[in-house]
XYZ file of C-alpha atoms in Angstrom:
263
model
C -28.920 -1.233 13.567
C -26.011 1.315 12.256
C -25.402 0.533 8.311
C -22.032 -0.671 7.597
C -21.310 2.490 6.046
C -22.393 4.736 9.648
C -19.761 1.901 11.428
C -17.028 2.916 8.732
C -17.399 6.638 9.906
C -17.427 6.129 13.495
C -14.498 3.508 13.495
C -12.653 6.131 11.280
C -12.827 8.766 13.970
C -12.036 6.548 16.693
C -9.244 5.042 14.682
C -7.315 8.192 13.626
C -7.187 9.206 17.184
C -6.382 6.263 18.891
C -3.496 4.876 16.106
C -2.331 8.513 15.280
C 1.287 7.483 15.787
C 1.270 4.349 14.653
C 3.919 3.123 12.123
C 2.410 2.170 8.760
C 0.242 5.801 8.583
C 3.105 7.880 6.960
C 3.598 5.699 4.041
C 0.349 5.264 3.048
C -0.706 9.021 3.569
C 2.742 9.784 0.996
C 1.564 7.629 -1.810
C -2.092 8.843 -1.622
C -0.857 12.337 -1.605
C 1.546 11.587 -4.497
C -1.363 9.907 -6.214
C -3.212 12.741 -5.788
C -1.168 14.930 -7.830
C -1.192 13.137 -10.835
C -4.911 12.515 -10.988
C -6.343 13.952 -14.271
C -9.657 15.883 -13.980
C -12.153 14.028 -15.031
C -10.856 11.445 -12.223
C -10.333 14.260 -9.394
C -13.915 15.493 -10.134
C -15.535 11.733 -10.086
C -13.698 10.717 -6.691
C -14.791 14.291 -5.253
C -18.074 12.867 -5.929
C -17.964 9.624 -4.302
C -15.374 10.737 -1.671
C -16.264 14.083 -0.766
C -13.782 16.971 -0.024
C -11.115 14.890 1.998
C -8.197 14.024 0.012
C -7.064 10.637 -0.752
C -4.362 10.713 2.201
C -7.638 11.553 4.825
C -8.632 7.808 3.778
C -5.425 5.728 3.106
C -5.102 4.006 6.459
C -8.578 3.208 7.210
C -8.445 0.012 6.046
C -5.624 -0.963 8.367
C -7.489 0.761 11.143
C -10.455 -1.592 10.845
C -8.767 -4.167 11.812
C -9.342 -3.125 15.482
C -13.089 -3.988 15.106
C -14.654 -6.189 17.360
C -17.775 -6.786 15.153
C -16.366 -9.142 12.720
C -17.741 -7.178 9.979
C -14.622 -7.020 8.300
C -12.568 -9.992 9.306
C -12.424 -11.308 5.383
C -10.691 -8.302 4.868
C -7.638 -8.934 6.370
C -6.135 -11.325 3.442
C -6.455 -8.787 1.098
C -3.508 -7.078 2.172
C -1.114 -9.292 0.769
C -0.256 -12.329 -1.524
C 2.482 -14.482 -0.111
C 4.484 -15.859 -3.310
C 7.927 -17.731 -2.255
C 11.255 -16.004 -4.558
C 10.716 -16.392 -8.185
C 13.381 -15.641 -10.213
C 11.806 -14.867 -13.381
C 8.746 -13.105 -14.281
C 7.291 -16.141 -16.105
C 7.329 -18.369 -13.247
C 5.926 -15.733 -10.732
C 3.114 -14.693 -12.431
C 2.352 -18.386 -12.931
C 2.639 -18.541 -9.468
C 0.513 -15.545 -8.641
C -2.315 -16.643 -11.189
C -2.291 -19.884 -9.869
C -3.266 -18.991 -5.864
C -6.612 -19.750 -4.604
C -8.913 -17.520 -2.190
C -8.671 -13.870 -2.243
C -5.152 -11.450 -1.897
C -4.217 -8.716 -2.403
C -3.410 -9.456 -6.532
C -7.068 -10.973 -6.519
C -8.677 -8.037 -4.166
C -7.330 -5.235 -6.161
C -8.767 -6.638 -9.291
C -11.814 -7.051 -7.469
C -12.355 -3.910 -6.614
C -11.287 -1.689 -9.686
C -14.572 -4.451 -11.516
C -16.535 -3.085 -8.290
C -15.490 0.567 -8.691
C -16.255 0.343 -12.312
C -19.527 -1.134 -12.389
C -22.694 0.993 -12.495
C -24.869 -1.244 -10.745
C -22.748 -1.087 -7.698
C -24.294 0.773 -5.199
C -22.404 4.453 -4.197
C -21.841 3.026 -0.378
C -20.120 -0.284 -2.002
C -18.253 1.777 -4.883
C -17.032 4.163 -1.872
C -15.894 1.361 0.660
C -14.065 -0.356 -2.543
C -12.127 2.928 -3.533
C -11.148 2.988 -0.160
C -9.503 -0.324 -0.038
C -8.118 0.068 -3.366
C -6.447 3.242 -2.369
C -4.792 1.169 0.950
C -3.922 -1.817 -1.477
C -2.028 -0.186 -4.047
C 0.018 1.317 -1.672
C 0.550 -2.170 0.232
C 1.713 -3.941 -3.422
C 4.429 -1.131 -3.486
C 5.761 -2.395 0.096
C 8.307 -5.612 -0.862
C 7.287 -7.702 2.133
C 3.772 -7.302 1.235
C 4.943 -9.868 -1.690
C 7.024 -12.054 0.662
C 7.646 -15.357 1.468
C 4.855 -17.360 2.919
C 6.648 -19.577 5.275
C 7.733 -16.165 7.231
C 4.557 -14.829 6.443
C 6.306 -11.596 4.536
C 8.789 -11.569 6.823
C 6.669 -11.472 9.906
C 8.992 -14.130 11.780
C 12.436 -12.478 10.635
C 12.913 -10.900 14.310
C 15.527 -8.247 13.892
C 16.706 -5.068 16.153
C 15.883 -1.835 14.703
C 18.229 0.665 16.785
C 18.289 -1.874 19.494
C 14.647 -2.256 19.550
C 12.988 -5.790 19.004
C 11.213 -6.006 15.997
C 10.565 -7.651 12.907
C 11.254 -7.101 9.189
C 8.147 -6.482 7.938
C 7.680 -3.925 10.752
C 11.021 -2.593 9.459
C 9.560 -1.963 6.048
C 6.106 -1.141 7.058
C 7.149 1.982 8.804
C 10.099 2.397 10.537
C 12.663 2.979 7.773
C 9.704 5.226 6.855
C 9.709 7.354 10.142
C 12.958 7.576 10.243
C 13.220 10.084 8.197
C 10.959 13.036 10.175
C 8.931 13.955 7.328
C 5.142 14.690 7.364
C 3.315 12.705 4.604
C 3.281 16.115 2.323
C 6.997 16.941 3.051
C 7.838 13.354 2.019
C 5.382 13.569 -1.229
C 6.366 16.795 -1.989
C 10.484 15.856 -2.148
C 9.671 12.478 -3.775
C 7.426 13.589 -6.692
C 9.495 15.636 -8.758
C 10.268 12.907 -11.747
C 9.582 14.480 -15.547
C 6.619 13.676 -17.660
C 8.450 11.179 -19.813
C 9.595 9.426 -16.280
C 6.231 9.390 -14.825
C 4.850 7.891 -18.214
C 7.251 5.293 -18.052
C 7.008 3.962 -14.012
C 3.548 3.960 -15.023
C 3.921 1.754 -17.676
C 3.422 -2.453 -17.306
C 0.498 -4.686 -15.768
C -0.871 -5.124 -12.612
C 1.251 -8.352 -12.790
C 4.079 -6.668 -13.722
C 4.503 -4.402 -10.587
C 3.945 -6.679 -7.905
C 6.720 -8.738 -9.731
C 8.972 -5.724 -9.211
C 8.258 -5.513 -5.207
C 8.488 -9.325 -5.437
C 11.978 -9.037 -6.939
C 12.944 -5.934 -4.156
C 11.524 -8.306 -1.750
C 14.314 -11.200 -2.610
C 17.037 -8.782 -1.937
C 16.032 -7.849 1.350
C 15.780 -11.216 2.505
C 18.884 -11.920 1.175
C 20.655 -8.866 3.104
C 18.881 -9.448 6.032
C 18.667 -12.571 7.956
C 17.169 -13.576 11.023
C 18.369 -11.728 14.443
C 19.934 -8.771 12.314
C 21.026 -6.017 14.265
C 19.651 -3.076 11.859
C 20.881 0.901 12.503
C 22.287 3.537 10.199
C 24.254 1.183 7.620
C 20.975 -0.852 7.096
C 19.290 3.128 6.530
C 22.118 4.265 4.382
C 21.770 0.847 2.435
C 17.646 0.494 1.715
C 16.681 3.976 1.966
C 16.580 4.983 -1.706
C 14.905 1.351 -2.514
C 12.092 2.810 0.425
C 11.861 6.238 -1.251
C 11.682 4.539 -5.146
C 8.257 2.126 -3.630
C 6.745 5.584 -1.969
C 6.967 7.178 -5.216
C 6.297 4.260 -7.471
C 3.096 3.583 -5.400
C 1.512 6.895 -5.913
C 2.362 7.485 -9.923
C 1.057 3.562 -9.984
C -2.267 4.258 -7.615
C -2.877 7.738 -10.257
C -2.528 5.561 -12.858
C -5.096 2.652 -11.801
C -7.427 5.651 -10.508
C -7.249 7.602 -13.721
C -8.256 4.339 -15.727
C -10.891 3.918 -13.550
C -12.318 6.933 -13.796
């Protein structure tokens, strides 16, 4: 029987072929490759270790593309991508909120996995597989409607028109507003990471708590601009696409930061 780890290879090279213009993949790859640049050395040389040559944009997606496997292996997985939390308006209440959810999410996952990452007993497969999914994770806490509401499951049941195609408005956010734009992931990183050293030092700044509060709070104001059977086009661009562009960036400087903790 193929080890977990042989099935993570061979779905990865099935996956990047068959999903290689899916929405969702540019995103991720531009806050791993932002993330990248900001990693010190110690933590560049440990994750070359564990990860190999392939840069931290080679890996970003994979755990969105396992969710085309048959197997079940990974079906526990798919909860971890999220953490449903209806609007809060204050940062007491939604971290009570957050702390107070039971089963795994993404808040509970990503905690997980930096203990997992961290610990020296865990074996180099396991430590691997869990940077993985922390790399995917932090970029998902940096995308508002991964921090929605539950009852529209983070805004999975808002159906919308995106240039008079029908769609929803977490698909909005996931990728389209993203692909709009015609950027590869390294054009994208490249024009988005250009903040000073005091700048960086200060997005970086705050709790784990803290930042999903702030795509919590960017989450409330896109529900409350965009409503159910919204006809979305250029004004809806012009209006959210520096609010898209501030969660790409924030996502990598906040991923480097998490990585260069761990490592």
């Amino acid at each position: 029987m193929k080890s977990i780890y042989s099935k993570m290879l061979l779905l990865l090279m099935i996956s990047s072929s068959v999903y290689s213009f899916a929405w969702g993949l540019t995103g991720h790859r531009v806050i791993a490759e932002i993330a990248e640049n900001h990693l010190s050395g110690k933590a560049r040389r440990e994750i070359r270790k564990m990860m190999g040559q392939e840069r931290l944009a080679y890996w970003a997606n994979w755990p969105d593309f396992i969710k085309s496997d048959t197997t079940g292996v990974w079906k526990q997985t798919s909860v971890w991508h999220y953490v449903n939390i209806d609007p809060q308006t204050d940062f007491t209440s939604f971290e009570k909120n957050l702390k107070a959810q039971a089963g795994p999410s993404l808040y509970s996952q990503i905690k997980t996995l930096s203990t997992q990452i961290k610990d020296e007993k865990t074996s180099e497969k396991d430590r691997k597989i869990a940077l993985i999914f922390l790399i995917h994770m932090m970029g998902d806490l940096s995308q508002p409607m991964h921090t929605g509401k539950s009852e529209d499951l983070g805004g999975n049941k808002i159906n919308v028109t995106y240039f008079g195609e029908k769609t929803n408005l977490h698909s909005v956010w996931d990728g389209k507003l993203v692909d709009s734009q015609k950027y590869s992931y390294t054009e994208y990183a490249k024009l988005l990471d250009i903040k000073t050293k005091d700048e960086v030092k200060q997005i970086q700044s705050g709790t784990l708590e803290n930042w999903l509060y702030d795509s919590h709070q960017i989450a409330n104001k896109i529900y409350a601009q965009t409503p159910n059977d919204s006809k979305l086009a250029y004004d809806y661009q012009y209006k959210f696409n520096d609010t898209m562009e501030r969660q790409l960036l924030y996502g990598g400087l906040r991923l480097a930061k998490v990585l260069n903790d761990l490592f």
